[in-house]
PDB file of C-alpha atoms and ligand atoms in Angstrom:
ATOM      1  CA  UNK A   4    -170.439  -1.264 -37.913  1.00  0.00           C
ATOM      2  CA  UNK A   5    -168.838   2.165 -36.997  1.00  0.00           C
ATOM      3  CA  UNK A   6    -166.077   2.552 -39.845  1.00  0.00           C
ATOM      4  CA  UNK A   7    -166.031   2.960 -43.060  1.00  0.00           C
ATOM      5  CA  UNK A   8    -165.044   0.663 -45.996  1.00  0.00           C
ATOM      6  CA  UNK A   9    -164.498   1.948 -49.328  1.00  0.00           C
ATOM      7  CA  UNK A  10    -163.202   0.168 -52.336  1.00  0.00           C
ATOM      8  CA  UNK A  11    -161.260   1.675 -56.391  1.00  0.00           C
ATOM      9  CA  UNK A  12    -161.967  -0.392 -58.748  1.00  0.00           C
ATOM     10  CA  UNK A  13    -160.806   0.163 -62.867  1.00  0.00           C
ATOM     11  CA  UNK A  14    -159.216  -1.733 -65.867  1.00  0.00           C
ATOM     12  CA  UNK A  15    -154.887  -1.473 -64.746  1.00  0.00           C
ATOM     13  CA  UNK A  16    -153.728   1.900 -65.348  1.00  0.00           C
ATOM     14  CA  UNK A  17    -156.589   3.959 -64.222  1.00  0.00           C
ATOM     15  CA  UNK A  18    -154.751   6.130 -61.815  1.00  0.00           C
ATOM     16  CA  UNK A  19    -156.540   4.410 -58.466  1.00  0.00           C
ATOM     17  CA  UNK A  20    -153.054   4.501 -56.965  1.00  0.00           C
ATOM     18  CA  UNK A  21    -152.330   8.217 -56.734  1.00  0.00           C
ATOM     19  CA  UNK A  22    -156.123   8.863 -55.848  1.00  0.00           C
ATOM     20  CA  UNK A  23    -155.853   6.697 -52.904  1.00  0.00           C
ATOM     21  CA  UNK A  24    -153.354   8.570 -52.075  1.00  0.00           C
ATOM     22  CA  UNK A  25    -155.236  11.941 -52.182  1.00  0.00           C
ATOM     23  CA  UNK A  26    -157.984  10.206 -50.096  1.00  0.00           C
ATOM     24  CA  UNK A  27    -155.648   9.521 -47.839  1.00  0.00           C
ATOM     25  CA  UNK A  28    -154.290  12.975 -46.942  1.00  0.00           C
ATOM     26  CA  UNK A  29    -158.068  14.404 -47.350  1.00  0.00           C
ATOM     27  CA  UNK A  30    -159.179  11.763 -43.917  1.00  0.00           C
ATOM     28  CA  UNK A  31    -155.783  12.249 -42.036  1.00  0.00           C
ATOM     29  CA  UNK A  32    -156.580  16.099 -42.324  1.00  0.00           C
ATOM     30  CA  UNK A  33    -159.825  15.738 -40.622  1.00  0.00           C
ATOM     31  CA  UNK A  34    -158.449  13.776 -37.783  1.00  0.00           C
ATOM     32  CA  UNK A  35    -159.138  10.167 -39.527  1.00  0.00           C
ATOM     33  CA  UNK A  36    -157.301   6.620 -38.541  1.00  0.00           C
ATOM     34  CA  UNK A  37    -156.737   5.164 -41.660  1.00  0.00           C
ATOM     35  CA  UNK A  38    -156.108   1.876 -43.335  1.00  0.00           C
ATOM     36  CA  UNK A  39    -154.227   1.934 -46.825  1.00  0.00           C
ATOM     37  CA  UNK A  40    -154.701  -1.264 -48.452  1.00  0.00           C
ATOM     38  CA  UNK A  41    -155.049  -3.454 -51.523  1.00  0.00           C
ATOM     39  CA  UNK A  42    -156.624  -6.620 -53.582  1.00  0.00           C
ATOM     40  CA  UNK A  43    -154.285  -9.613 -53.815  1.00  0.00           C
ATOM     41  CA  UNK A  44    -152.578  -8.742 -50.339  1.00  0.00           C
ATOM     42  CA  UNK A  45    -152.793  -6.134 -47.743  1.00  0.00           C
ATOM     43  CA  UNK A  46    -151.866  -8.167 -44.646  1.00  0.00           C
ATOM     44  CA  UNK A  47    -148.150 -10.710 -44.914  1.00  0.00           C
ATOM     45  CA  UNK A  48    -150.291 -14.060 -45.993  1.00  0.00           C
ATOM     46  CA  UNK A  49    -152.367 -12.284 -48.457  1.00  0.00           C
ATOM     47  CA  UNK A  50    -149.038 -10.785 -50.048  1.00  0.00           C
ATOM     48  CA  UNK A  51    -147.748 -13.392 -50.493  1.00  0.00           C
ATOM     49  CA  UNK A  52    -150.770 -15.325 -52.674  1.00  0.00           C
ATOM     50  CA  UNK A  53    -150.548 -12.408 -54.302  1.00  0.00           C
ATOM     51  CA  UNK A  54    -146.518 -13.824 -55.887  1.00  0.00           C
ATOM     52  CA  UNK A  55    -148.114 -16.834 -56.594  1.00  0.00           C
ATOM     53  CA  UNK A  56    -151.086 -15.420 -59.073  1.00  0.00           C
ATOM     54  CA  UNK A  57    -149.565 -12.244 -60.284  1.00  0.00           C
ATOM     55  CA  UNK A  58    -145.967 -14.278 -61.180  1.00  0.00           C
ATOM     56  CA  UNK A  59    -144.998 -14.850 -64.515  1.00  0.00           C
ATOM     57  CA  UNK A  60    -143.784 -18.068 -64.548  1.00  0.00           C
ATOM     58  CA  UNK A  61    -146.895 -19.524 -63.448  1.00  0.00           C
ATOM     59  CA  UNK A  62    -147.906 -19.605 -66.451  1.00  0.00           C
ATOM     60  CA  UNK A  63    -150.666 -23.719 -65.799  1.00  0.00           C
ATOM     61  CA  UNK A  64    -152.187 -22.193 -63.327  1.00  0.00           C
ATOM     62  CA  UNK A  65    -155.765 -23.195 -63.599  1.00  0.00           C
ATOM     63  CA  UNK A  66    -158.397 -20.487 -64.332  1.00  0.00           C
ATOM     64  CA  UNK A  67    -160.019 -21.921 -60.768  1.00  0.00           C
ATOM     65  CA  UNK A  68    -156.941 -22.034 -59.100  1.00  0.00           C
ATOM     66  CA  UNK A  69    -157.027 -18.590 -59.470  1.00  0.00           C
ATOM     67  CA  UNK A  70    -160.491 -17.933 -58.678  1.00  0.00           C
ATOM     68  CA  UNK A  71    -159.526 -19.662 -55.358  1.00  0.00           C
ATOM     69  CA  UNK A  72    -156.621 -18.262 -54.542  1.00  0.00           C
ATOM     70  CA  UNK A  73    -158.180 -14.547 -55.147  1.00  0.00           C
ATOM     71  CA  UNK A  74    -160.706 -15.641 -52.248  1.00  0.00           C
ATOM     72  CA  UNK A  75    -158.188 -17.205 -50.059  1.00  0.00           C
ATOM     73  CA  UNK A  76    -155.758 -13.939 -49.808  1.00  0.00           C
ATOM     74  CA  UNK A  77    -159.243 -11.845 -49.791  1.00  0.00           C
ATOM     75  CA  UNK A  78    -160.984 -14.134 -46.756  1.00  0.00           C
ATOM     76  CA  UNK A  79    -156.892 -13.410 -44.337  1.00  0.00           C
ATOM     77  CA  UNK A  80    -156.898 -10.094 -45.536  1.00  0.00           C
ATOM     78  CA  UNK A  81    -160.918  -9.524 -44.111  1.00  0.00           C
ATOM     79  CA  UNK A  82    -160.394 -11.316 -40.923  1.00  0.00           C
ATOM     80  CA  UNK A  83    -156.829  -9.994 -40.369  1.00  0.00           C
ATOM     81  CA  UNK A  84    -157.010  -6.436 -41.482  1.00  0.00           C
ATOM     82  CA  UNK A  85    -160.375  -5.053 -42.917  1.00  0.00           C
ATOM     83  CA  UNK A  86    -162.758  -6.186 -40.653  1.00  0.00           C
ATOM     84  CA  UNK A  87    -161.321  -5.316 -37.118  1.00  0.00           C
ATOM     85  CA  UNK A  88    -159.721  -1.919 -38.751  1.00  0.00           C
ATOM     86  CA  UNK A  89    -164.018  -0.906 -39.179  1.00  0.00           C
ATOM     87  CA  UNK A  90    -164.879  -2.233 -35.434  1.00  0.00           C
ATOM     88  CA  UNK A  91    -162.075  -0.100 -34.242  1.00  0.00           C
ATOM     89  CA  UNK A  92    -163.758   3.277 -36.332  1.00  0.00           C
ATOM     90  CA  UNK A  93    -161.716   3.615 -38.773  1.00  0.00           C
ATOM     91  CA  UNK A  94    -161.701   4.309 -42.390  1.00  0.00           C
ATOM     92  CA  UNK A  95    -160.240   1.293 -44.943  1.00  0.00           C
ATOM     93  CA  UNK A  96    -159.691   2.198 -48.204  1.00  0.00           C
ATOM     94  CA  UNK A  97    -158.815  -0.845 -50.707  1.00  0.00           C
ATOM     95  CA  UNK A  98    -157.387  -1.180 -54.326  1.00  0.00           C
ATOM     96  CA  UNK A  99    -159.129  -3.614 -55.670  1.00  0.00           C
ATOM     97  CA  UNK A 100    -162.414  -6.274 -53.343  1.00  0.00           C
ATOM     98  CA  UNK A 101    -164.323  -9.050 -54.744  1.00  0.00           C
ATOM     99  CA  UNK A 102    -165.723  -7.101 -57.535  1.00  0.00           C
ATOM    100  CA  UNK A 103    -162.967  -7.382 -59.143  1.00  0.00           C
ATOM    101  CA  UNK A 104    -162.494 -11.633 -58.676  1.00  0.00           C
ATOM    102  CA  UNK A 105    -166.054 -11.091 -60.021  1.00  0.00           C
ATOM    103  CA  UNK A 106    -165.381  -9.082 -63.211  1.00  0.00           C
ATOM    104  CA  UNK A 107    -161.486 -10.659 -64.207  1.00  0.00           C
ATOM    105  CA  UNK A 108    -162.301 -14.203 -62.625  1.00  0.00           C
ATOM    106  CA  UNK A 109    -166.381 -14.486 -63.473  1.00  0.00           C
ATOM    107  CA  UNK A 110    -166.517 -12.590 -66.441  1.00  0.00           C
ATOM    108  CA  UNK A 111    -163.151 -12.433 -68.097  1.00  0.00           C
ATOM    109  CA  UNK A 112    -162.112 -15.761 -67.555  1.00  0.00           C
ATOM    110  CA  UNK A 113    -165.557 -17.057 -68.179  1.00  0.00           C
ATOM    111  CA  UNK A 114    -166.305 -18.797 -64.748  1.00  0.00           C
ATOM    112  CA  UNK A 115    -169.655 -17.056 -64.217  1.00  0.00           C
ATOM    113  CA  UNK A 116    -170.370 -14.201 -62.183  1.00  0.00           C
ATOM    114  CA  UNK A 117    -172.552 -16.429 -59.783  1.00  0.00           C
ATOM    115  CA  UNK A 118    -169.803 -19.119 -59.071  1.00  0.00           C
ATOM    116  CA  UNK A 119    -167.089 -16.923 -58.320  1.00  0.00           C
ATOM    117  CA  UNK A 120    -169.381 -15.075 -55.861  1.00  0.00           C
ATOM    118  CA  UNK A 121    -169.913 -17.889 -54.053  1.00  0.00           C
ATOM    119  CA  UNK A 122    -166.440 -18.466 -53.530  1.00  0.00           C
ATOM    120  CA  UNK A 123    -165.981 -15.327 -52.519  1.00  0.00           C
ATOM    121  CA  UNK A 124    -169.517 -15.331 -49.676  1.00  0.00           C
ATOM    122  CA  UNK A 125    -167.740 -17.915 -47.897  1.00  0.00           C
ATOM    123  CA  UNK A 126    -164.453 -15.748 -47.490  1.00  0.00           C
ATOM    124  CA  UNK A 127    -165.979 -12.440 -46.971  1.00  0.00           C
ATOM    125  CA  UNK A 128    -168.742 -13.247 -44.352  1.00  0.00           C
ATOM    126  CA  UNK A 129    -170.983 -10.945 -45.470  1.00  0.00           C
ATOM    127  CA  UNK A 130    -168.919  -7.911 -46.070  1.00  0.00           C
ATOM    128  CA  UNK A 131    -169.358  -5.006 -48.569  1.00  0.00           C
ATOM    129  CA  UNK A 132    -168.339  -2.077 -48.897  1.00  0.00           C
ATOM    130  CA  UNK A 133    -170.082   1.373 -47.778  1.00  0.00           C
ATOM    131  CA  UNK A 134    -169.062   2.527 -51.184  1.00  0.00           C
ATOM    132  CA  UNK A 135    -167.526   1.506 -54.555  1.00  0.00           C
ATOM    133  CA  UNK A 136    -165.339   3.911 -56.387  1.00  0.00           C
ATOM    134  CA  UNK A 137    -165.124   2.711 -60.556  1.00  0.00           C
ATOM    135  CA  UNK A 138    -162.492   4.047 -62.236  1.00  0.00           C
ATOM    136  CA  UNK A 139    -163.867   4.667 -66.010  1.00  0.00           C
ATOM    137  CA  UNK A 140    -161.454   4.459 -68.106  1.00  0.00           C
ATOM    138  CA  UNK A 141    -161.311   2.538 -71.672  1.00  0.00           C
ATOM    139  CA  UNK A 142    -158.669  -0.262 -72.027  1.00  0.00           C
ATOM    140  CA  UNK A 143    -156.945   1.433 -75.027  1.00  0.00           C
ATOM    141  CA  UNK A 144    -156.083   4.168 -73.293  1.00  0.00           C
ATOM    142  CA  UNK A 145    -155.371   2.354 -69.459  1.00  0.00           C
ATOM    143  CA  UNK A 146    -152.943   0.065 -71.296  1.00  0.00           C
ATOM    144  CA  UNK A 147    -150.919   2.544 -73.235  1.00  0.00           C
ATOM    145  CA  UNK A 148    -149.747   3.692 -69.614  1.00  0.00           C
ATOM    146  CA  UNK A 149    -149.406   0.809 -67.850  1.00  0.00           C
ATOM    147  CA  UNK A 150    -147.275   0.296 -71.069  1.00  0.00           C
ATOM    148  CA  UNK A 151    -145.149   3.819 -70.531  1.00  0.00           C
ATOM    149  CA  UNK A 152    -144.888   2.570 -66.398  1.00  0.00           C
ATOM    150  CA  UNK A 153    -142.423   0.029 -67.486  1.00  0.00           C
ATOM    151  CA  UNK A 154    -143.123  -4.308 -66.460  1.00  0.00           C
ATOM    152  CA  UNK A 155    -146.071  -5.984 -65.898  1.00  0.00           C
ATOM    153  CA  UNK A 156    -146.928  -9.010 -64.385  1.00  0.00           C
ATOM    154  CA  UNK A 157    -149.255 -11.741 -65.501  1.00  0.00           C
ATOM    155  CA  UNK A 158    -152.445 -10.842 -65.877  1.00  0.00           C
ATOM    156  CA  UNK A 159    -151.644  -7.416 -67.132  1.00  0.00           C
ATOM    157  CA  UNK A 160    -149.614  -9.294 -69.627  1.00  0.00           C
ATOM    158  CA  UNK A 161    -153.183 -10.545 -71.435  1.00  0.00           C
ATOM    159  CA  UNK A 162    -154.121  -9.708 -74.253  1.00  0.00           C
ATOM    160  CA  UNK A 163    -156.086  -6.841 -74.703  1.00  0.00           C
ATOM    161  CA  UNK A 164    -159.425  -8.802 -75.792  1.00  0.00           C
ATOM    162  CA  UNK A 165    -159.052 -10.007 -72.028  1.00  0.00           C
ATOM    163  CA  UNK A 166    -158.807  -6.118 -70.972  1.00  0.00           C
ATOM    164  CA  UNK A 167    -161.730  -5.173 -73.061  1.00  0.00           C
ATOM    165  CA  UNK A 168    -163.755  -7.790 -71.548  1.00  0.00           C
ATOM    166  CA  UNK A 169    -162.661  -6.554 -68.195  1.00  0.00           C
ATOM    167  CA  UNK A 170    -164.629  -2.976 -69.281  1.00  0.00           C
ATOM    168  CA  UNK A 171    -167.513  -4.372 -70.830  1.00  0.00           C
ATOM    169  CA  UNK A 172    -167.759  -6.795 -68.078  1.00  0.00           C
ATOM    170  CA  UNK A 173    -167.682  -3.450 -65.451  1.00  0.00           C
ATOM    171  CA  UNK A 174    -170.109  -2.069 -67.536  1.00  0.00           C
ATOM    172  CA  UNK A 175    -172.469  -4.637 -67.646  1.00  0.00           C
ATOM    173  CA  UNK A 176    -172.454  -5.032 -63.472  1.00  0.00           C
ATOM    174  CA  UNK A 177    -172.509  -1.775 -62.949  1.00  0.00           C
ATOM    175  CA  UNK A 178    -175.746  -1.801 -64.782  1.00  0.00           C
ATOM    176  CA  UNK A 179    -176.932  -4.560 -62.819  1.00  0.00           C
ATOM    177  CA  UNK A 180    -176.184  -2.977 -59.355  1.00  0.00           C
ATOM    178  CA  UNK A 181    -176.068   0.672 -60.169  1.00  0.00           C
ATOM    179  CA  UNK A 182    -176.339   1.262 -56.262  1.00  0.00           C
ATOM    180  CA  UNK A 183    -173.325  -0.558 -55.449  1.00  0.00           C
ATOM    181  CA  UNK A 184    -170.933   1.719 -57.331  1.00  0.00           C
ATOM    182  CA  UNK A 185    -169.938   5.229 -57.889  1.00  0.00           C
ATOM    183  CA  UNK A 186    -168.321   5.989 -61.231  1.00  0.00           C
ATOM    184  CA  UNK A 187    -165.720   8.611 -61.872  1.00  0.00           C
ATOM    185  CA  UNK A 188    -164.529   9.937 -65.329  1.00  0.00           C
ATOM    186  CA  UNK A 189    -161.000   8.228 -64.538  1.00  0.00           C
ATOM    187  CA  UNK A 190    -159.730  10.968 -68.304  1.00  0.00           C
ATOM    188  CA  UNK A 191    -159.987  13.956 -65.936  1.00  0.00           C
ATOM    189  CA  UNK A 192    -157.255  15.439 -63.993  1.00  0.00           C
ATOM    190  CA  UNK A 193    -156.018  14.096 -61.237  1.00  0.00           C
ATOM    191  CA  UNK A 194    -157.271  17.538 -59.083  1.00  0.00           C
ATOM    192  CA  UNK A 195    -160.741  17.557 -60.762  1.00  0.00           C
ATOM    193  CA  UNK A 196    -160.972  13.413 -60.774  1.00  0.00           C
ATOM    194  CA  UNK A 197    -160.542  13.955 -55.925  1.00  0.00           C
ATOM    195  CA  UNK A 198    -163.114  16.521 -56.202  1.00  0.00           C
ATOM    196  CA  UNK A 199    -165.540  14.511 -57.770  1.00  0.00           C
ATOM    197  CA  UNK A 200    -164.723  11.784 -54.804  1.00  0.00           C
ATOM    198  CA  UNK A 201    -164.868  14.029 -52.230  1.00  0.00           C
ATOM    199  CA  UNK A 202    -168.250  14.953 -52.697  1.00  0.00           C
ATOM    200  CA  UNK A 203    -169.554  11.452 -53.175  1.00  0.00           C
ATOM    201  CA  UNK A 204    -168.049  10.349 -50.276  1.00  0.00           C
ATOM    202  CA  UNK A 205    -170.911   8.697 -47.789  1.00  0.00           C
ATOM    203  CA  UNK A 206    -169.574  11.709 -44.999  1.00  0.00           C
ATOM    204  CA  UNK A 207    -170.688  14.588 -47.088  1.00  0.00           C
ATOM    205  CA  UNK A 208    -174.411  13.387 -48.544  1.00  0.00           C
ATOM    206  CA  UNK A 209    -176.764  12.396 -46.794  1.00  0.00           C
ATOM    207  CA  UNK A 210    -176.089   8.276 -46.680  1.00  0.00           C
ATOM    208  CA  UNK A 211    -173.468   9.915 -43.436  1.00  0.00           C
ATOM    209  CA  UNK A 212    -176.336   8.946 -41.001  1.00  0.00           C
ATOM    210  CA  UNK A 213    -175.868   5.807 -41.366  1.00  0.00           C
ATOM    211  CA  UNK A 214    -172.360   5.478 -39.960  1.00  0.00           C
TER     212      UNK A 214
HETATM  213  P1  TYD B 311    -151.853  -4.788 -59.419  1.00  0.00           P
HETATM  214  O1  TYD B 311    -150.586  -4.499 -59.537  1.00  0.00           O
HETATM  215  O2  TYD B 311    -152.966  -4.613 -57.928  1.00  0.00           O
HETATM  216  O3  TYD B 311    -152.872  -4.286 -60.119  1.00  0.00           O
HETATM  217  P2  TYD B 311    -153.381  -2.453 -59.890  1.00  0.00           P
HETATM  218  O4  TYD B 311    -152.311  -1.481 -60.047  1.00  0.00           O
HETATM  219  O5  TYD B 311    -153.897  -2.648 -62.011  1.00  0.00           O
HETATM  220  O6  TYD B 311    -154.648  -2.980 -59.429  1.00  0.00           O
HETATM  221  O7  TYD B 311    -152.625  -6.273 -59.696  1.00  0.00           O
HETATM  222  C1  TYD B 311    -153.409  -7.272 -59.327  1.00  0.00           C
HETATM  223  C2  TYD B 311    -154.032  -8.057 -61.049  1.00  0.00           C
HETATM  224  O8  TYD B 311    -155.010  -8.842 -60.436  1.00  0.00           O
HETATM  225  C3  TYD B 311    -154.645  -7.272 -61.729  1.00  0.00           C
HETATM  226  O9  TYD B 311    -154.728  -6.902 -62.911  1.00  0.00           O
HETATM  227  C4  TYD B 311    -156.735  -7.818 -61.434  1.00  0.00           C
HETATM  228  C5  TYD B 311    -156.240  -8.354 -60.801  1.00  0.00           C
HETATM  229  N1  TYD B 311    -157.122  -9.021 -59.728  1.00  0.00           N
HETATM  230  C6  TYD B 311    -158.025 -10.031 -60.521  1.00  0.00           C
HETATM  231  O10 TYD B 311    -158.024 -10.683 -61.671  1.00  0.00           O
HETATM  232  N2  TYD B 311    -159.340 -10.159 -59.068  1.00  0.00           N
HETATM  233  C7  TYD B 311    -159.051 -10.033 -57.961  1.00  0.00           C
HETATM  234  O11 TYD B 311    -160.329 -10.553 -57.288  1.00  0.00           O
HETATM  235  C8  TYD B 311    -158.430  -8.697 -57.483  1.00  0.00           C
HETATM  236  C9  TYD B 311    -159.062  -8.564 -56.486  1.00  0.00           C
HETATM  237  C10 TYD B 311    -157.277  -7.902 -58.448  1.00  0.00           C
END
């Protein structure tokens, strides 16, 4: 695979979107072709699935259904958009990917990491990111930011305990798989965070030779 696959993870309201925009400019200035995308979503079908998942009306949705819908949306996204772009040598930056399912559905909903990983292995066909940035910020701060932004979806409307489980879940997963994550202190200024990200990109480190 010639492309570069970057995913961004973290609690709701961690400032991921701002950094994705800055990163997009960075790669554009380097003359790279870049695809910015997000999960759940990224393709027409995946965005339709997203609407079902995040709809505040869907209060009766079973946790298992939720996990399968995220995986279904991801399967379409990988097959239709991410893999073709990587095969063309493009840079793909995705706002959330499989780690979000392991945390939100596997840990916070309590379905189990291994169970959620199994359905996702089927969906992603072995594709994993080259690097995953985790935006480290406490749920108290991130939720305050989300409150200030206004309307919230079904997942964001979960109580503080759920969001604490999400945060603790990320910490545990990072402890278990330290090589898969690059942890970013999301309390820093947007300029400082951008610099941190750039300095850790595989194209700017010794890992570049493999790409
Ligand atoms: P979104 O508005 O994209 O949130 P954010 O800006 O915080 O990324 O909504 C996505 C929501 O779905 C978010 O609360 C995290 C959750 N989510 C899961 O529970 N599992 C998943 O696999 C993914 C991709 C997202």
